[in-house]
Coordinates of C-alpha atoms in Angstrom, one line a residue:
Chain V
Q156 CA 84.5 22.5 73.1
K157 CA 87.2 23.8 70.4
E158 CA 88.3 21.9 68.2
V159 CA 91.9 21.8 68.6
E160 CA 92.9 22.0 72.6
Q161 CA 96.5 23.0 74.2
N162 CA 97.5 24.3 77.2
S163 CA 96.7 27.8 77.9
G164 CA 100.1 29.2 79.2
P165 CA 101.7 30.9 79.6
L166 CA 104.7 28.5 80.8
S167 CA 107.8 30.0 81.9
V168 CA 111.0 26.9 82.7
P169 CA 114.4 27.5 83.5
E170 CA 117.0 27.2 80.5
G171 CA 117.9 23.4 80.1
A172 CA 115.1 21.9 81.7
I173 CA 112.7 20.1 79.8
A174 CA 109.5 21.9 78.3
S175 CA 106.8 20.2 77.7
L176 CA 103.7 20.8 75.7
N177 CA 100.6 19.7 75.4
C178 CA 97.3 19.6 73.2
T179 CA 93.7 17.3 72.6
Y180 CA 91.7 17.3 69.6
S181 CA 88.2 16.7 69.3
D182 CA 88.1 14.8 65.8
R183 CA 88.5 11.0 65.8
V184 CA 89.7 11.1 62.3
S185 CA 91.8 13.5 62.3
Q186 CA 95.0 12.1 61.1
S187 CA 97.7 14.4 60.4
F188 CA 99.4 16.7 63.7
F189 CA 101.9 19.6 63.7
W190 CA 103.3 22.1 65.3
Y191 CA 104.6 24.8 64.4
R192 CA 106.6 27.9 66.1
Q193 CA 105.7 31.0 65.9
Y194 CA 108.0 33.8 67.5
S195 CA 106.5 36.8 68.0
G196 CA 105.5 39.7 65.2
K197 CA 106.7 36.6 63.2
S198 CA 104.7 33.8 60.8
P199 CA 104.1 29.9 61.6
E200 CA 107.4 27.8 60.7
L201 CA 107.3 24.5 60.9
I202 CA 108.9 22.2 64.3
M203 CA 107.2 18.7 63.6
S204 CA 104.8 16.2 61.6
I205 CA 103.3 13.1 63.1
Y206 CA 101.1 10.9 61.8
S207 CA 101.5 7.5 63.6
N208 CA 101.5 6.3 67.7
G209 CA 103.6 6.9 69.4
D210 CA 107.9 8.9 69.9
K211 CA 108.8 10.8 67.0
E212 CA 112.1 12.7 68.1
D213 CA 114.5 15.4 66.7
G214 CA 117.3 17.0 68.2
R215 CA 116.1 18.7 71.3
F216 CA 112.6 18.1 70.0
T217 CA 110.1 15.0 70.4
A218 CA 106.6 14.6 69.4
Q219 CA 104.3 12.5 71.1
L220 CA 101.1 10.8 69.5
N221 CA 98.5 9.4 70.9
K222 CA 95.4 8.7 68.6
A223 CA 93.2 6.6 71.2
S224 CA 93.2 9.7 74.1
Q225 CA 93.2 12.2 71.0
Y226 CA 96.8 13.9 72.1
V227 CA 98.8 15.4 70.8
S228 CA 102.6 16.4 72.7
L229 CA 106.2 18.3 71.9
L230 CA 109.0 17.9 74.0
I231 CA 111.3 20.1 74.3
R232 CA 114.9 19.2 76.1
D233 CA 118.1 21.5 76.8
S234 CA 115.8 24.5 76.1
Q235 CA 117.4 27.5 75.7
P236 CA 116.1 31.1 76.0
S237 CA 115.8 31.2 71.7
D238 CA 113.2 28.7 72.4
S239 CA 110.4 31.3 74.1
A240 CA 107.5 31.5 71.6
T241 CA 104.5 30.4 70.6
Y242 CA 103.6 27.1 69.3
L243 CA 101.3 26.2 67.4
C244 CA 99.3 22.9 67.2
A245 CA 97.7 22.3 64.5
V246 CA 95.4 18.7 63.8
N247 CA 94.5 17.5 59.7
K248 CA 91.6 15.1 58.5
N249 CA 93.8 14.2 55.8
N250 CA 91.4 16.8 54.0
A251 CA 95.3 18.3 52.0
G252 CA 95.2 22.3 52.8
K253 CA 92.9 23.3 55.9
S254 CA 94.3 22.8 59.0
T255 CA 92.6 23.8 62.5
F256 CA 95.1 25.8 64.9
G257 CA 94.9 24.8 68.4
D258 CA 95.0 29.3 70.1
G259 CA 99.1 28.3 70.7
T260 CA 101.0 28.4 74.6
T261 CA 103.5 30.7 74.9
L262 CA 106.6 29.7 75.8
T263 CA 109.3 31.6 77.7
V264 CA 112.4 29.9 78.7
K265 CA 114.5 32.0 80.9
P266 CA 118.3 32.1 81.1
Chain J
K425 CA 114.3 26.8 47.0
A426 CA 112.8 29.9 47.6
G427 CA 110.7 29.7 50.0
V428 CA 106.3 31.0 50.2
T429 CA 106.0 35.0 49.7
Q430 CA 103.5 37.0 50.5
T431 CA 103.2 41.0 49.3
P432 CA 102.4 43.7 50.4
R433 CA 103.9 42.8 54.2
Y434 CA 101.0 46.1 55.1
L435 CA 98.5 48.1 54.3
I436 CA 96.3 50.1 55.7
K437 CA 93.3 50.2 54.7
T438 CA 89.2 52.5 55.5
R439 CA 86.5 51.3 56.6
G440 CA 84.4 50.3 52.9
Q441 CA 87.5 49.8 50.8
Q442 CA 87.9 46.5 48.8
V443 CA 91.8 45.0 49.1
T444 CA 94.0 41.9 47.1
L445 CA 96.6 40.2 49.1
S446 CA 99.6 37.6 46.7
C447 CA 101.0 34.5 47.6
S448 CA 103.9 33.2 45.4
P449 CA 104.0 29.0 47.0
I450 CA 106.6 27.1 46.9
S451 CA 107.6 26.3 43.2
G452 CA 106.7 22.6 43.5
H453 CA 103.3 23.5 45.2
R454 CA 99.8 23.0 44.0
S455 CA 98.4 24.2 47.3
V456 CA 97.8 27.5 48.7
S457 CA 95.7 28.5 51.4
W458 CA 94.7 31.5 53.2
Y459 CA 94.1 32.3 57.1
Q460 CA 93.0 34.7 59.4
Q461 CA 95.1 35.1 62.4
T462 CA 93.5 37.5 65.2
P463 CA 95.1 37.9 69.4
G464 CA 91.1 37.3 70.1
Q465 CA 91.3 34.4 67.8
G466 CA 94.1 32.8 66.5
L467 CA 94.7 31.3 63.4
Q468 CA 91.6 30.4 61.5
F469 CA 91.2 28.7 57.7
L470 CA 89.6 31.2 55.2
F471 CA 90.3 29.4 52.2
E472 CA 93.0 26.3 50.5
Y473 CA 92.9 26.4 45.8
F474 CA 94.4 23.6 44.0
S475 CA 95.1 23.4 40.6
E476 CA 93.0 26.9 40.4
T477 CA 89.7 25.6 42.0
Q478 CA 88.5 26.3 45.4
R479 CA 89.0 22.9 47.9
N480 CA 88.3 24.4 51.0
K481 CA 86.2 26.7 52.3
G482 CA 86.0 28.2 56.0
N483 CA 83.3 29.5 57.5
F484 CA 83.9 33.4 56.6
P485 CA 81.6 36.2 54.5
G486 CA 80.7 36.3 50.9
R487 CA 83.5 39.6 50.8
F488 CA 86.6 37.8 51.2
S489 CA 87.3 36.2 47.4
G490 CA 90.1 34.2 46.3
R491 CA 91.0 32.9 43.6
Q492 CA 94.6 31.3 41.7
F493 CA 96.4 30.9 38.8
S494 CA 98.0 28.7 36.5
N495 CA 101.3 29.2 37.9
S496 CA 99.5 28.5 41.4
R497 CA 100.3 32.4 42.8
S498 CA 96.9 32.6 44.5
E499 CA 95.3 36.0 45.4
M500 CA 92.7 37.0 48.7
N501 CA 89.9 39.9 48.0
V502 CA 88.4 41.5 50.8
S503 CA 85.8 43.6 49.7
T504 CA 83.7 46.5 51.7
L505 CA 86.2 46.1 54.6
E506 CA 85.9 45.8 58.1
L507 CA 87.5 47.1 61.7
G508 CA 87.5 43.8 62.7
D509 CA 88.9 42.4 59.5
S510 CA 92.3 44.1 60.8
A511 CA 95.0 41.2 61.5
L512 CA 97.6 38.7 59.6
Y513 CA 96.8 37.7 56.4
L514 CA 99.0 34.2 56.3
C515 CA 99.2 32.2 53.1
A516 CA 100.9 28.5 53.4
S517 CA 101.4 26.3 50.3
S518 CA 101.9 22.4 50.5
K519 CA 102.2 20.4 47.3
G520 CA 98.5 20.0 47.9
Q521 CA 97.9 15.8 49.1
G522 CA 96.3 15.3 52.4
G523 CA 98.2 15.2 54.9
D524 CA 101.3 17.2 53.7
T525 CA 103.0 19.9 56.2
Q526 CA 102.2 23.4 54.8
Y527 CA 104.7 25.7 54.7
F528 CA 103.8 29.3 55.8
G529 CA 104.5 33.2 54.4
P530 CA 105.1 36.5 56.0
G531 CA 102.0 37.0 56.7
T532 CA 100.5 40.3 55.6
R533 CA 99.3 42.4 57.9
L534 CA 96.8 44.3 57.3
T535 CA 94.8 47.5 59.3
V536 CA 91.8 49.0 58.8
L537 CA 91.1 52.4 60.0

């Protein structure tokens, strides 16, 4: 079992729809959770970090964390074609610079 | 504030050679982590340096090594290159506290022929 698992994808949604990306992790000591977006040929860029159970909203993005279920998700509202990218979930055990990444979910938003 | 910079951006080497990659973190950041990204294995952690000391290490062979200088800049070295070392090497910087956000540089694309 991988330490961090994401929807295998690819995920395709129409423009304006809500895209839902999911991530589960196996180690209960994990404390910090991150969502990165990676465009093809580029490096990952941070979208959101979340540390406590519940929801965290930033513009069109909402991260949700449930430590009891070992589950973190990212919702993208009003999806735009520019949101088309691979989304990476990262988990950190408060072990400073060592994060474990999922394989990513590729999202395509169709105009 | 300037972001993370990596040099060179692209490298082509042949098997058996060695390579050195460089990373300059965001000003004020003391932690530099290195990751390897390949289509088959995804993003995998290589090692992390903090205050010139290796603080964390991933499961890579000893051919992969690194160091950090007093100004927090870091270098990564791969000796005796293999075809499977072809990858995007990413450097990430953070302040160095547990759970801090890591910010990635643009990466170095290494091709081993």
